[in-house]
XYZ file of N, CA and C in Angstrom:
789
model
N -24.393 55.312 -147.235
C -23.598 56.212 -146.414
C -22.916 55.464 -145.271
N -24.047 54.259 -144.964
C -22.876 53.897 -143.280
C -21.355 52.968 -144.092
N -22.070 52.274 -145.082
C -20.915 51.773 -145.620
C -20.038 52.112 -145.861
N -19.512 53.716 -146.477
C -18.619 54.679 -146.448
C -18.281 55.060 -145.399
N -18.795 55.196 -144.177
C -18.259 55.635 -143.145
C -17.619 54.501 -142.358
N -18.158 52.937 -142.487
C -17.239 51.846 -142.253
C -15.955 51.636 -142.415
N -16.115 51.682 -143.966
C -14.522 51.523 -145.044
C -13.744 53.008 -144.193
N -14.478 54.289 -144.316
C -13.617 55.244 -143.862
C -12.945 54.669 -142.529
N -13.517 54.431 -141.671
C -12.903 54.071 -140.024
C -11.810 53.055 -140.415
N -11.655 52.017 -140.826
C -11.248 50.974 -141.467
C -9.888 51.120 -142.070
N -9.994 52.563 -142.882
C -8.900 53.072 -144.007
C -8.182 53.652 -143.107
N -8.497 54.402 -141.489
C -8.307 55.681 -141.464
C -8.343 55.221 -139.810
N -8.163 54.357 -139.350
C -8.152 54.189 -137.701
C -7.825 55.267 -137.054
N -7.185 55.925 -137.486
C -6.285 57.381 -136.014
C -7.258 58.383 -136.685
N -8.259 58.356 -136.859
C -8.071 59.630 -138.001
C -9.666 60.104 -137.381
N -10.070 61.626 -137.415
C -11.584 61.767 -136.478
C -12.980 61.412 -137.713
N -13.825 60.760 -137.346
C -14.922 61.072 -138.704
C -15.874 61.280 -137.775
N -16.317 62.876 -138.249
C -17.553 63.113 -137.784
C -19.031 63.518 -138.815
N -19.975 62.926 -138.198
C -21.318 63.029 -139.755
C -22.130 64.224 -139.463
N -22.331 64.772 -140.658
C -23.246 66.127 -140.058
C -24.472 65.360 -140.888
N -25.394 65.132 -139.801
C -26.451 64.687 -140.120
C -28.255 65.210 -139.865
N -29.369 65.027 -140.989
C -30.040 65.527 -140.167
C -31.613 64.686 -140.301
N -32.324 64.690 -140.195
C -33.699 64.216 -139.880
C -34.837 64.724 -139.495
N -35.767 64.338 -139.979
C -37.186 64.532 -139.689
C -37.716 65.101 -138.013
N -38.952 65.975 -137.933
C -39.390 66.149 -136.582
C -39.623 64.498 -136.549
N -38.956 63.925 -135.271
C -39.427 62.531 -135.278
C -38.458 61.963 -134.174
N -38.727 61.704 -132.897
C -37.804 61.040 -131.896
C -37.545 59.702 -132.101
N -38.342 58.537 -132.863
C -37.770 57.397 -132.929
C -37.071 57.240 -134.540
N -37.010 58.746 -135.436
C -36.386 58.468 -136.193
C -34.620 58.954 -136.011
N -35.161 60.167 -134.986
C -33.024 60.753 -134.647
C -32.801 59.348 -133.830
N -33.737 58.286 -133.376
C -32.755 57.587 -132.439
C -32.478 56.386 -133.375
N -33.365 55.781 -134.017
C -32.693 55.048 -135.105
C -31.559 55.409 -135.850
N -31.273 56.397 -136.221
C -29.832 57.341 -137.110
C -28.899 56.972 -136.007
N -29.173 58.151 -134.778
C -27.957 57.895 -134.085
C -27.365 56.172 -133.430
N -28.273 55.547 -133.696
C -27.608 54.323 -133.254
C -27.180 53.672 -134.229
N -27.600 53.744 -135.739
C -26.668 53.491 -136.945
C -25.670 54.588 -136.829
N -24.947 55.512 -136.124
C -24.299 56.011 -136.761
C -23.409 56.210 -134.571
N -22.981 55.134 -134.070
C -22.872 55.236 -132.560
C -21.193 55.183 -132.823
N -20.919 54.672 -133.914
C -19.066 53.561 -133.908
C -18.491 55.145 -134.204
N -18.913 56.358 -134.948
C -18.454 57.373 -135.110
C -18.015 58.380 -134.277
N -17.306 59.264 -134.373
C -16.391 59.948 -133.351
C -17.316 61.269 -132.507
N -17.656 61.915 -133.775
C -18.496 62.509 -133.151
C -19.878 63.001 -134.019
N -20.718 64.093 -133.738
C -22.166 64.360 -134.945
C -22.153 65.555 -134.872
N -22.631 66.247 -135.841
C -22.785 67.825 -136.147
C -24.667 67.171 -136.693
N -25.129 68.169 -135.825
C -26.790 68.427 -135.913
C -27.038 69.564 -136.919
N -27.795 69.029 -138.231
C -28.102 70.076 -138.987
C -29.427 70.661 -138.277
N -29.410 71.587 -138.117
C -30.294 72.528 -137.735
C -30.492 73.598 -138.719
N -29.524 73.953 -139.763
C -29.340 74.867 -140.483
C -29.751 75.115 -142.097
N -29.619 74.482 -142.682
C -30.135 73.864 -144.059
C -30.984 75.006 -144.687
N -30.908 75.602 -145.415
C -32.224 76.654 -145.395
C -32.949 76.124 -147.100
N -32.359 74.685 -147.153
C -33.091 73.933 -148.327
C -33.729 72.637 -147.851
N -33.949 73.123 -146.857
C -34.588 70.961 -146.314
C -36.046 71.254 -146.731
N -36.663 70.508 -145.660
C -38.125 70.235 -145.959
C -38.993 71.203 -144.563
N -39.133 72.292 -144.294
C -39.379 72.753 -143.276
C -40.934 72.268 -142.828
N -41.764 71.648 -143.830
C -42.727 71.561 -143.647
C -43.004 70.182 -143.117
N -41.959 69.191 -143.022
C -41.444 68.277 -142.216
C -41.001 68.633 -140.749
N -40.310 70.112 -140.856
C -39.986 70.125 -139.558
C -38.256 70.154 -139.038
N -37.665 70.159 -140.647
C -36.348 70.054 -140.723
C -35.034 71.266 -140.486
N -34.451 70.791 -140.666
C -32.750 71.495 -140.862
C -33.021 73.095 -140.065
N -33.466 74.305 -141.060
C -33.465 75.608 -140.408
C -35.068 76.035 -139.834
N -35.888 75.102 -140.084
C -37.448 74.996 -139.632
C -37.119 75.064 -138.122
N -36.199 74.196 -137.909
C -36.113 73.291 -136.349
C -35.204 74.502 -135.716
N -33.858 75.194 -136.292
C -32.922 76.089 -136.056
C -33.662 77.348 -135.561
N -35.079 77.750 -136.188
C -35.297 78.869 -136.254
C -36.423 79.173 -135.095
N -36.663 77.898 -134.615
C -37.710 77.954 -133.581
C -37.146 77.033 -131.855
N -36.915 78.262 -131.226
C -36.064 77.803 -129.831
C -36.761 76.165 -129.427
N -38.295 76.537 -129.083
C -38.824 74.884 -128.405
C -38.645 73.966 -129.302
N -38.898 73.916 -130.566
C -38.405 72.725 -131.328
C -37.076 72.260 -131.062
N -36.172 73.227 -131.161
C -34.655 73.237 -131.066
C -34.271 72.465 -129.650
N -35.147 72.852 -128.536
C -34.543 72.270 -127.524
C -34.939 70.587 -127.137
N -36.135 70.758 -127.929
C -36.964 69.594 -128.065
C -36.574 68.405 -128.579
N -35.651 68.696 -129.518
C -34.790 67.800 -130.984
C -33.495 67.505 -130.274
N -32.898 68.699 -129.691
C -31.428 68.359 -128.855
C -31.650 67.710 -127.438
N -32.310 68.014 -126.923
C -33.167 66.920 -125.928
C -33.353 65.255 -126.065
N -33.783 64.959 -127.459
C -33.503 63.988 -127.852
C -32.521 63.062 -128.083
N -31.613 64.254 -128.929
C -30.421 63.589 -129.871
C -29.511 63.330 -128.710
N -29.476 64.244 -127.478
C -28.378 63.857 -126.557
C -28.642 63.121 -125.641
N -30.013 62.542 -125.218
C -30.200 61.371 -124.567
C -29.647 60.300 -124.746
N -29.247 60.212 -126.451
C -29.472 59.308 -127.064
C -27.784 58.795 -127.700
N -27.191 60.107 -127.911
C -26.009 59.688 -128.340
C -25.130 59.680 -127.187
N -23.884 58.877 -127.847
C -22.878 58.403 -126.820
C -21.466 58.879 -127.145
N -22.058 60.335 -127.874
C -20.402 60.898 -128.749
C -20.553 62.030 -128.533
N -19.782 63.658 -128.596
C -19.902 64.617 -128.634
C -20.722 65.069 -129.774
N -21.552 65.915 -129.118
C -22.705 66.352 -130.208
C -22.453 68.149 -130.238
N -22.392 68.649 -132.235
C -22.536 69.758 -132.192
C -23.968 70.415 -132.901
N -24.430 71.550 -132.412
C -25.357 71.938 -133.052
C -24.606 72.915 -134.480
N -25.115 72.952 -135.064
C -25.241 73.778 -136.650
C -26.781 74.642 -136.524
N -25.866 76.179 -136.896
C -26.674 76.694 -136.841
C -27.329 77.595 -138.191
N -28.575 78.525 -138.361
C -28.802 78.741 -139.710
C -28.254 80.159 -139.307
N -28.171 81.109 -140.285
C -27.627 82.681 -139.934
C -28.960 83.353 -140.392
N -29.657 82.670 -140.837
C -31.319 83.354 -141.632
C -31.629 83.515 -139.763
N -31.667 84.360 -138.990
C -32.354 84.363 -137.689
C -31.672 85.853 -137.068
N -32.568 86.451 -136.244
C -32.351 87.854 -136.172
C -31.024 87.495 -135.132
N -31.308 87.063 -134.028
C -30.109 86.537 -132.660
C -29.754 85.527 -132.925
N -28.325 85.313 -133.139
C -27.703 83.732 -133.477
C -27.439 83.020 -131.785
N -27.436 83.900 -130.859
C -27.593 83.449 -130.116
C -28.488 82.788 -129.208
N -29.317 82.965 -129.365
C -30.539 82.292 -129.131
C -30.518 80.855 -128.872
N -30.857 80.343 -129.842
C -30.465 78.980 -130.634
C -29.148 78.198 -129.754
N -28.035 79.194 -130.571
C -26.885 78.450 -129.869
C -26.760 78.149 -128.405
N -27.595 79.655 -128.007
C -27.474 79.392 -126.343
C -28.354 77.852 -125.930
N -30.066 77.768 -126.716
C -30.889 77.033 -126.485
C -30.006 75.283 -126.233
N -29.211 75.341 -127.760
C -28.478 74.049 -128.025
C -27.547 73.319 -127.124
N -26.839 74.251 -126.202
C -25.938 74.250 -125.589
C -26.434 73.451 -124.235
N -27.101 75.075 -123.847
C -28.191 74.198 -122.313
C -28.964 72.718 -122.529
N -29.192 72.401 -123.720
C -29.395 70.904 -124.098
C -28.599 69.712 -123.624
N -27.362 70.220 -123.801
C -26.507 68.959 -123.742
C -25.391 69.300 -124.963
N -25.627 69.481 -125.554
C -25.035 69.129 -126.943
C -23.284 70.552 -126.591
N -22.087 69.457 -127.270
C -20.975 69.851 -126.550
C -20.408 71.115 -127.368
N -20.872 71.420 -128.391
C -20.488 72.648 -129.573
C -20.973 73.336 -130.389
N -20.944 73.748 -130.797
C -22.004 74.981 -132.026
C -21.258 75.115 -133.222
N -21.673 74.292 -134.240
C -21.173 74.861 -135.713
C -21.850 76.139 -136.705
N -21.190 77.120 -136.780
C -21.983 77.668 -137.565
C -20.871 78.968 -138.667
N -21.622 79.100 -139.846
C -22.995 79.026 -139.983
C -23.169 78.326 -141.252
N -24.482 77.944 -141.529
C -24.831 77.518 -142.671
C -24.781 78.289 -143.868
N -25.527 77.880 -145.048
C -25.483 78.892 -146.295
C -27.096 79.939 -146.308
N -26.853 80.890 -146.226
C -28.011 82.122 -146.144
C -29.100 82.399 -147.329
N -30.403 82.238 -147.138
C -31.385 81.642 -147.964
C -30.877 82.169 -149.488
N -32.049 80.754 -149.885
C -31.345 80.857 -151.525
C -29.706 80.581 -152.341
N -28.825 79.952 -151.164
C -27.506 79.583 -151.588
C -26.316 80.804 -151.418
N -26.671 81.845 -150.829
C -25.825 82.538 -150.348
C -24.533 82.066 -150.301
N -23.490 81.894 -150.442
C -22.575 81.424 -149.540
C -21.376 81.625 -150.181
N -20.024 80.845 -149.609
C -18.643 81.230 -150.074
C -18.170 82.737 -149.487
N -17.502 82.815 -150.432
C -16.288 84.230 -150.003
C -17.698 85.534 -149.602
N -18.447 85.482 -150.484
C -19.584 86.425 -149.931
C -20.514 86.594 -148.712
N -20.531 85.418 -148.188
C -20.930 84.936 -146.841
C -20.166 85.128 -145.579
N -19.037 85.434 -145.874
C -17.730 85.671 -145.250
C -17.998 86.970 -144.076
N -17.985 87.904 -144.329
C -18.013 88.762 -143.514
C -19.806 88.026 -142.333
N -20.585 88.211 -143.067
C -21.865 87.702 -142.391
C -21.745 86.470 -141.302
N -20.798 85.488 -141.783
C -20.638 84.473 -141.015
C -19.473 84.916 -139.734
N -18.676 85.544 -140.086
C -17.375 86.081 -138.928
C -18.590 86.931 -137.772
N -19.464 87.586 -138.565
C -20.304 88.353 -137.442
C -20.913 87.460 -136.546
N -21.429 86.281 -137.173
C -22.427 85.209 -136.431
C -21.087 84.617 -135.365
N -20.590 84.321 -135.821
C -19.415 83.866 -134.773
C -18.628 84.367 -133.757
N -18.961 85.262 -133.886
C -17.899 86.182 -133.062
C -19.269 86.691 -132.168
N -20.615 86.560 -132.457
C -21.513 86.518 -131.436
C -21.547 85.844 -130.829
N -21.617 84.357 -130.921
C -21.448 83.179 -130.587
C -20.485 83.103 -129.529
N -19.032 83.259 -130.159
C -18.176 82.963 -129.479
C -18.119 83.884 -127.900
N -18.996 85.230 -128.060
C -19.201 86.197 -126.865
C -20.001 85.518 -125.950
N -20.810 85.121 -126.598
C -21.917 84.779 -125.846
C -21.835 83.400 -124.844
N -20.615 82.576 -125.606
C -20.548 81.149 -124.771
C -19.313 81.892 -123.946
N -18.038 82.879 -124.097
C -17.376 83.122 -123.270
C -17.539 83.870 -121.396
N -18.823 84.542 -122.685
C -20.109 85.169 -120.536
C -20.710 84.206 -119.792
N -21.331 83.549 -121.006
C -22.341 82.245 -119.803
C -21.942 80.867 -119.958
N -20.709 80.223 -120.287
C -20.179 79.019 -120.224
C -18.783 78.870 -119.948
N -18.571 77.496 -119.419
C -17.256 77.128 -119.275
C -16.626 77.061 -120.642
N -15.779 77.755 -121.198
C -14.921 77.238 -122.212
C -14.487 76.516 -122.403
N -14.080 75.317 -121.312
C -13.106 74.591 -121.755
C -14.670 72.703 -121.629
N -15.801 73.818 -121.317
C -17.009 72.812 -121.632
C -17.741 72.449 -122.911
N -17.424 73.199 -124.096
C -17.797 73.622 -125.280
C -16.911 74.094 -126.558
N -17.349 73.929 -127.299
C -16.574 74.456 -128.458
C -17.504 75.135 -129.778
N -16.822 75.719 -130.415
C -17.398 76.311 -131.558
C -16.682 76.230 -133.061
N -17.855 75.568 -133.779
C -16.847 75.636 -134.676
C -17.372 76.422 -135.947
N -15.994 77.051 -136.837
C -16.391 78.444 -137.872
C -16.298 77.884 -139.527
N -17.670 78.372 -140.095
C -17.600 78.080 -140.994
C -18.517 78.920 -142.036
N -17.802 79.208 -143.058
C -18.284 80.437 -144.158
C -17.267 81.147 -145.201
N -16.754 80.788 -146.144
C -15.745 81.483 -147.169
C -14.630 80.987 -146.515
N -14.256 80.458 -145.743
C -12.961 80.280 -145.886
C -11.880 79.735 -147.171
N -11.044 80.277 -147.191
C -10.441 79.583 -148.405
C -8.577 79.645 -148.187
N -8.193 80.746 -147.269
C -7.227 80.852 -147.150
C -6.586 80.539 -145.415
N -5.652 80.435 -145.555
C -4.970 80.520 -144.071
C -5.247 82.043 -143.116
N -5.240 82.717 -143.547
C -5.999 84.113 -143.144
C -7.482 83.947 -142.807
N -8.212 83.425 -143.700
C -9.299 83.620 -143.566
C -9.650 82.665 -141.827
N -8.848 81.268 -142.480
C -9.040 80.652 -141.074
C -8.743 81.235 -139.892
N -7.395 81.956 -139.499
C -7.163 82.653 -138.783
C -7.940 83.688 -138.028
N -8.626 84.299 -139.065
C -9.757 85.189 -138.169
C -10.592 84.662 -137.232
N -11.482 83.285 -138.080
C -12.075 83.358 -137.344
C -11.786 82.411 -136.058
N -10.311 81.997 -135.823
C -9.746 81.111 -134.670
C -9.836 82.319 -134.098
N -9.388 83.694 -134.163
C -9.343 85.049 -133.736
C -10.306 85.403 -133.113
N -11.724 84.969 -133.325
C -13.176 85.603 -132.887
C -13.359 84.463 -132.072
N -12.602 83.564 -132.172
C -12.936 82.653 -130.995
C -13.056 80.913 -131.101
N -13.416 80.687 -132.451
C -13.551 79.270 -133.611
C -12.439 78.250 -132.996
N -12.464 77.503 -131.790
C -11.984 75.807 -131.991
C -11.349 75.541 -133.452
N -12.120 75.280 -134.069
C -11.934 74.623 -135.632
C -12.660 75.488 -136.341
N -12.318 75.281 -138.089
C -12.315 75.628 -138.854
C -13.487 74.830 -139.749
N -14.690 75.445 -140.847
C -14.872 74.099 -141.945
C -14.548 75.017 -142.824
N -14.159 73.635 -144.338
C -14.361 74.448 -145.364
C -15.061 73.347 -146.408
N -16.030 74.049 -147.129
C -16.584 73.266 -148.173
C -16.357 73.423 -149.478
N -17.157 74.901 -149.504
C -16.589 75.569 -151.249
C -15.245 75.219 -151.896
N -15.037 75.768 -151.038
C -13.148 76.132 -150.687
C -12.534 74.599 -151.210
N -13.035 73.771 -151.224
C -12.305 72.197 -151.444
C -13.490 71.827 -152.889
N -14.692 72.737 -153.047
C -14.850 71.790 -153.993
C -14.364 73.135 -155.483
N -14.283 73.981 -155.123
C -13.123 74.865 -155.826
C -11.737 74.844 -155.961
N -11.274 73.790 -155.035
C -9.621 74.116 -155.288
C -9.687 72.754 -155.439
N -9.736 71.541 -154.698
C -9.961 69.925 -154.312
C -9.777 69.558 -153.088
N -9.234 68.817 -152.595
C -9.069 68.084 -151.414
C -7.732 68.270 -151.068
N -6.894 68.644 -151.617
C -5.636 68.879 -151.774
C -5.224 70.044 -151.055
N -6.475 71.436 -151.038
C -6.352 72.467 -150.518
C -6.465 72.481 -149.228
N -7.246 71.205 -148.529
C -6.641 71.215 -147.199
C -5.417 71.025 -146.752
N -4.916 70.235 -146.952
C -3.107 70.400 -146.175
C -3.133 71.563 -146.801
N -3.097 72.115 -147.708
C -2.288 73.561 -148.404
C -2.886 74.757 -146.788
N -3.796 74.695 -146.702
C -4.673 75.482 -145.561
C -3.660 74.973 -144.415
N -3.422 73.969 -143.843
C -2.879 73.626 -143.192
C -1.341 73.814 -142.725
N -1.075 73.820 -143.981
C 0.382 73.942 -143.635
C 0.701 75.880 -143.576
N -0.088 76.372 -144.229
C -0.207 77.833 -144.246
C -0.477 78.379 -142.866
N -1.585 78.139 -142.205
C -1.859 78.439 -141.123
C -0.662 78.007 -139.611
N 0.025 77.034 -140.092
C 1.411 77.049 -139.482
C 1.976 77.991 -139.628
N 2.232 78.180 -140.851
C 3.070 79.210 -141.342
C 2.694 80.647 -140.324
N 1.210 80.922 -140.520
C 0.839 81.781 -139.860
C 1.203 82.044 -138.483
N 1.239 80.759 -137.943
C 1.468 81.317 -136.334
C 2.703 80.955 -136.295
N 4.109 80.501 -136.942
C 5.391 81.256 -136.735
C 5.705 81.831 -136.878
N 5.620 82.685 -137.846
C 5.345 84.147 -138.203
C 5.331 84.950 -136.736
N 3.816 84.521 -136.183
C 3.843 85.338 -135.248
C 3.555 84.521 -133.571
N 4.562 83.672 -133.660
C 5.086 83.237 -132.129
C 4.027 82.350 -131.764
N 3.216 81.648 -132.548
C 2.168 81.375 -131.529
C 2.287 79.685 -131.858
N 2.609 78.539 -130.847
C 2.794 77.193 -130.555
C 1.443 76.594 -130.432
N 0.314 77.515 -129.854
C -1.335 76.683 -130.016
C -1.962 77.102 -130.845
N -3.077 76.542 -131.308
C -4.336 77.499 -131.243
C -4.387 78.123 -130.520
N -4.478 77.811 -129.073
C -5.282 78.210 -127.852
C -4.476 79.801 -127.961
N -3.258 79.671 -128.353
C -2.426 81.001 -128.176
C -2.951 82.016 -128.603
N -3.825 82.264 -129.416
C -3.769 83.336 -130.160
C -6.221 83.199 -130.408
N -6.306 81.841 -129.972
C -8.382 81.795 -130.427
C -8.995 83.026 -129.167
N -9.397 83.883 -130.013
C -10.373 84.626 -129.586
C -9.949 85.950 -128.893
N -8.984 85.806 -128.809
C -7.846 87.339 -128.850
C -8.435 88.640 -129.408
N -9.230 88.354 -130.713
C -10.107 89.505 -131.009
C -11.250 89.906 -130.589
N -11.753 89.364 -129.611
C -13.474 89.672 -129.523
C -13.144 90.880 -128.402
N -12.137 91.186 -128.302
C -11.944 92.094 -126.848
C -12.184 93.717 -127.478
N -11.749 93.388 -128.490
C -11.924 94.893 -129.298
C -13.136 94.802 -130.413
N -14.264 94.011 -130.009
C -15.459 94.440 -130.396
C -16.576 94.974 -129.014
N -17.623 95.694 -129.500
C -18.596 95.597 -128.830
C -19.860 96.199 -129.163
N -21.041 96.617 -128.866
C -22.330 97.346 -129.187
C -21.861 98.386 -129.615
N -23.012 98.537 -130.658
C -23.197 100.722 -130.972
C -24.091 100.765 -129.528
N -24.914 100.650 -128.755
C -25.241 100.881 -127.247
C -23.839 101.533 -126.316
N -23.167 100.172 -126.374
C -21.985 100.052 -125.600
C -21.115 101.969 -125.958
N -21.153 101.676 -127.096
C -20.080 102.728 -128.052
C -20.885 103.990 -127.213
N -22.687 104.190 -127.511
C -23.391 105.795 -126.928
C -22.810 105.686 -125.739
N -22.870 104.800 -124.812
C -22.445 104.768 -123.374
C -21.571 105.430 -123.192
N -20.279 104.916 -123.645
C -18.918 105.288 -123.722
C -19.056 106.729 -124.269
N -19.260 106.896 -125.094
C -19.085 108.412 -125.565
C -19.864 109.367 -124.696
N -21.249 109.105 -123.973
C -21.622 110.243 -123.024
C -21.115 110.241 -121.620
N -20.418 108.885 -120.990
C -19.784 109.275 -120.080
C -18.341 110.171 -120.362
N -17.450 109.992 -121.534
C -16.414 110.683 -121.728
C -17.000 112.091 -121.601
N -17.865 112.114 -122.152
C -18.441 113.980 -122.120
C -18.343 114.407 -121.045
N -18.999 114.022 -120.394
C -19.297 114.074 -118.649
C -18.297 114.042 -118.138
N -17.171 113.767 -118.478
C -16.007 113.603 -117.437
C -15.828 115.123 -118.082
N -15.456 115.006 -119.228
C -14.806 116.588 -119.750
C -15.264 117.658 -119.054
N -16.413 117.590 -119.109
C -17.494 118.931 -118.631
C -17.298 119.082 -116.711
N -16.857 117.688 -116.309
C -16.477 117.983 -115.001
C -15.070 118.372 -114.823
N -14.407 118.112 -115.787
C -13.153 118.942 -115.542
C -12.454 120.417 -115.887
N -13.606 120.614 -116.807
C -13.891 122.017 -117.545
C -14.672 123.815 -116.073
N -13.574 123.673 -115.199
C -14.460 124.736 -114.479
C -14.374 125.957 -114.824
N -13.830 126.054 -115.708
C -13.272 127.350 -115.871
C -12.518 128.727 -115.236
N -12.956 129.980 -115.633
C -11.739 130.804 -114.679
C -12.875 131.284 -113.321
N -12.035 131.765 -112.163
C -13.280 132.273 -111.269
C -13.827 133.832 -111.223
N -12.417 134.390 -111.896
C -12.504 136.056 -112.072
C -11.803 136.390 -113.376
N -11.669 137.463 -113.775
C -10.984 138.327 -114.912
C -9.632 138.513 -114.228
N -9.004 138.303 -113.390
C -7.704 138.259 -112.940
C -7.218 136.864 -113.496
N -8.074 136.140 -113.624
C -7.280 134.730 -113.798
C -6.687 134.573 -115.385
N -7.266 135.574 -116.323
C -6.693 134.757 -117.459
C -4.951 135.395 -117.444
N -4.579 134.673 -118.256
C -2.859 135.125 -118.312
C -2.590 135.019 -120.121
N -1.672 135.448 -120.704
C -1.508 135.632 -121.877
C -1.305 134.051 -122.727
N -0.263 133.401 -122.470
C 0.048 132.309 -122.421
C -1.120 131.137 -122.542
N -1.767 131.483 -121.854
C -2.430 130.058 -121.522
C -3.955 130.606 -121.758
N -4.265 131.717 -122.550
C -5.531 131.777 -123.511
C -6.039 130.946 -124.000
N -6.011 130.393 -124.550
C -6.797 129.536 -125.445
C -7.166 128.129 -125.088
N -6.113 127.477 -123.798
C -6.148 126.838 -123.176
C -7.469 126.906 -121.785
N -7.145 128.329 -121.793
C -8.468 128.613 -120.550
C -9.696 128.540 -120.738
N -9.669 129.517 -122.193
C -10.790 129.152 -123.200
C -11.478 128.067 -122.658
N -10.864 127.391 -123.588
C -11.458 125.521 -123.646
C -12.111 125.064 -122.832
N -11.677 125.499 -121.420
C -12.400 124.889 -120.030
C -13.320 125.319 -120.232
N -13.918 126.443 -120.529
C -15.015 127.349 -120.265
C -16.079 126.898 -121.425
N -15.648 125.688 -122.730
C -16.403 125.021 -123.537
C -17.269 123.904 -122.735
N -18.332 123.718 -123.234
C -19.236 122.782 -122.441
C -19.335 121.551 -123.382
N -18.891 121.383 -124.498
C -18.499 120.324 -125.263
C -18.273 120.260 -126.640
């Protein structure tokens, strides 16, 4: 593998290579990796894997348990000298958790999500993963600097749309895996040049123009009861109705009515 990633730097000078890599519970083994792997641009931390060796201590073992998690990123960012992202698993009740844990670590981004136990994944994973992200992306927009972090989205993508959303929920960048080993390698520029397409279409010169534009029109079913019993409450305070039998008038029956409804 480092040899490939040599020749890659080599082939490819301007060009970013980052390794999503992962390892054993073991501090002098993430620091041996990361110093074979220092000449690289940046690292994506598997945390996510929901096929490693958990009984080692690995990939979504480590994802799924906060002190390990902070314990491992504690490490890895002592240690590296590149931007570090965490990867996260979606097998976990709060995706935030984790991401939040990873973050307060050190580590400069959050990839997620992985594939959902048993190989879940692709276009079917799709909706599940936009949810994990668009938590994510809430959650670093309340308690972090944005322009300290990044997130990056990954799950079914396959189209320029699809990418779009989730730049929409908030996603820095994009991955795609399936998606390239179903179409080839080829389907990236095709993604690429589409998603241009996309934002002339509709006016937009950045990313930045248009990432995360949607999370404004999500929120809780909590949030939603809230909202709906204060609207009541307003009604019912504006509802006084008539004060005597002189007050109703022909016209405006049914209208008077109404006030006199309590909801």
């Amino acid at each position: 593998m480092l040899k490939e990633f040599k020749q890659l730097k080599q082939e490819y000078p301007d060009r970013i290579l980052i390794a999503s890599i992962m390892e054993e519970y073991s501090k002098t083994g993430w620091e041996e990796l990361l110093t074979a792997l220092s000449k690289l641009d940046a690292l994506e931390i598997n945390f996510s894997c929901p096929h490693g060796m958990p009984e080692r201590r690995m990939d979504a073992a480590v994802g799924q348990d906060c002190a390990l998690l902070e314990e491992v990123c504690g490490w890895v960012n002592a240690k590296a000298t590149v931007p570090v992202w965490a990867k996260m698993t979606p097998n976990i009740t709060d995706i935030t958790e984790p991401a939040r844990v990873s973050l307060k670590s050190g580590c400069e981004g959050i990839s997620a999500i992985n594939t959902i136990m048993r190989g879940y994944s692709y276009k079917a994973v799709r909706p599940i993963a936009l949810a994990k992200v668009m938590n994510i992306a809430q959650m670093m927009k309340d308690e972090f600097n944005e322009n300290d972090c990044s997130l990056s989205g990954i799950g079914g993508v396959e189209t320029e749309y699809d990418a779009a959303v989730f730049i929409l929920l908030g996603s820095n960048t994009v991955q795609v895996c399936t998606g390239v080993m179903v179409h080839g390698y080829g389907h990236v520029k095709i993604l690429c040049a589409e998603l241009q397409d996309f934002m002339k279409q509709h006016n937009f010169s950045t990313i930045e123009d248009f990432r995360g534009h949607s999370l404004q029109y999500f929120t809780t079913h909590t949030d939603l009861v809230k909202r709906q019993k204060e609207a009541i409450e307003q009604r019912k305070a504006e509802r006084r109705g008539l004060k005597s039998d002189k007050d109703w008038t022909g016209d405006g029956f049914v209208k008077e009515t109404e006030s006199m409804v309590s909801n």
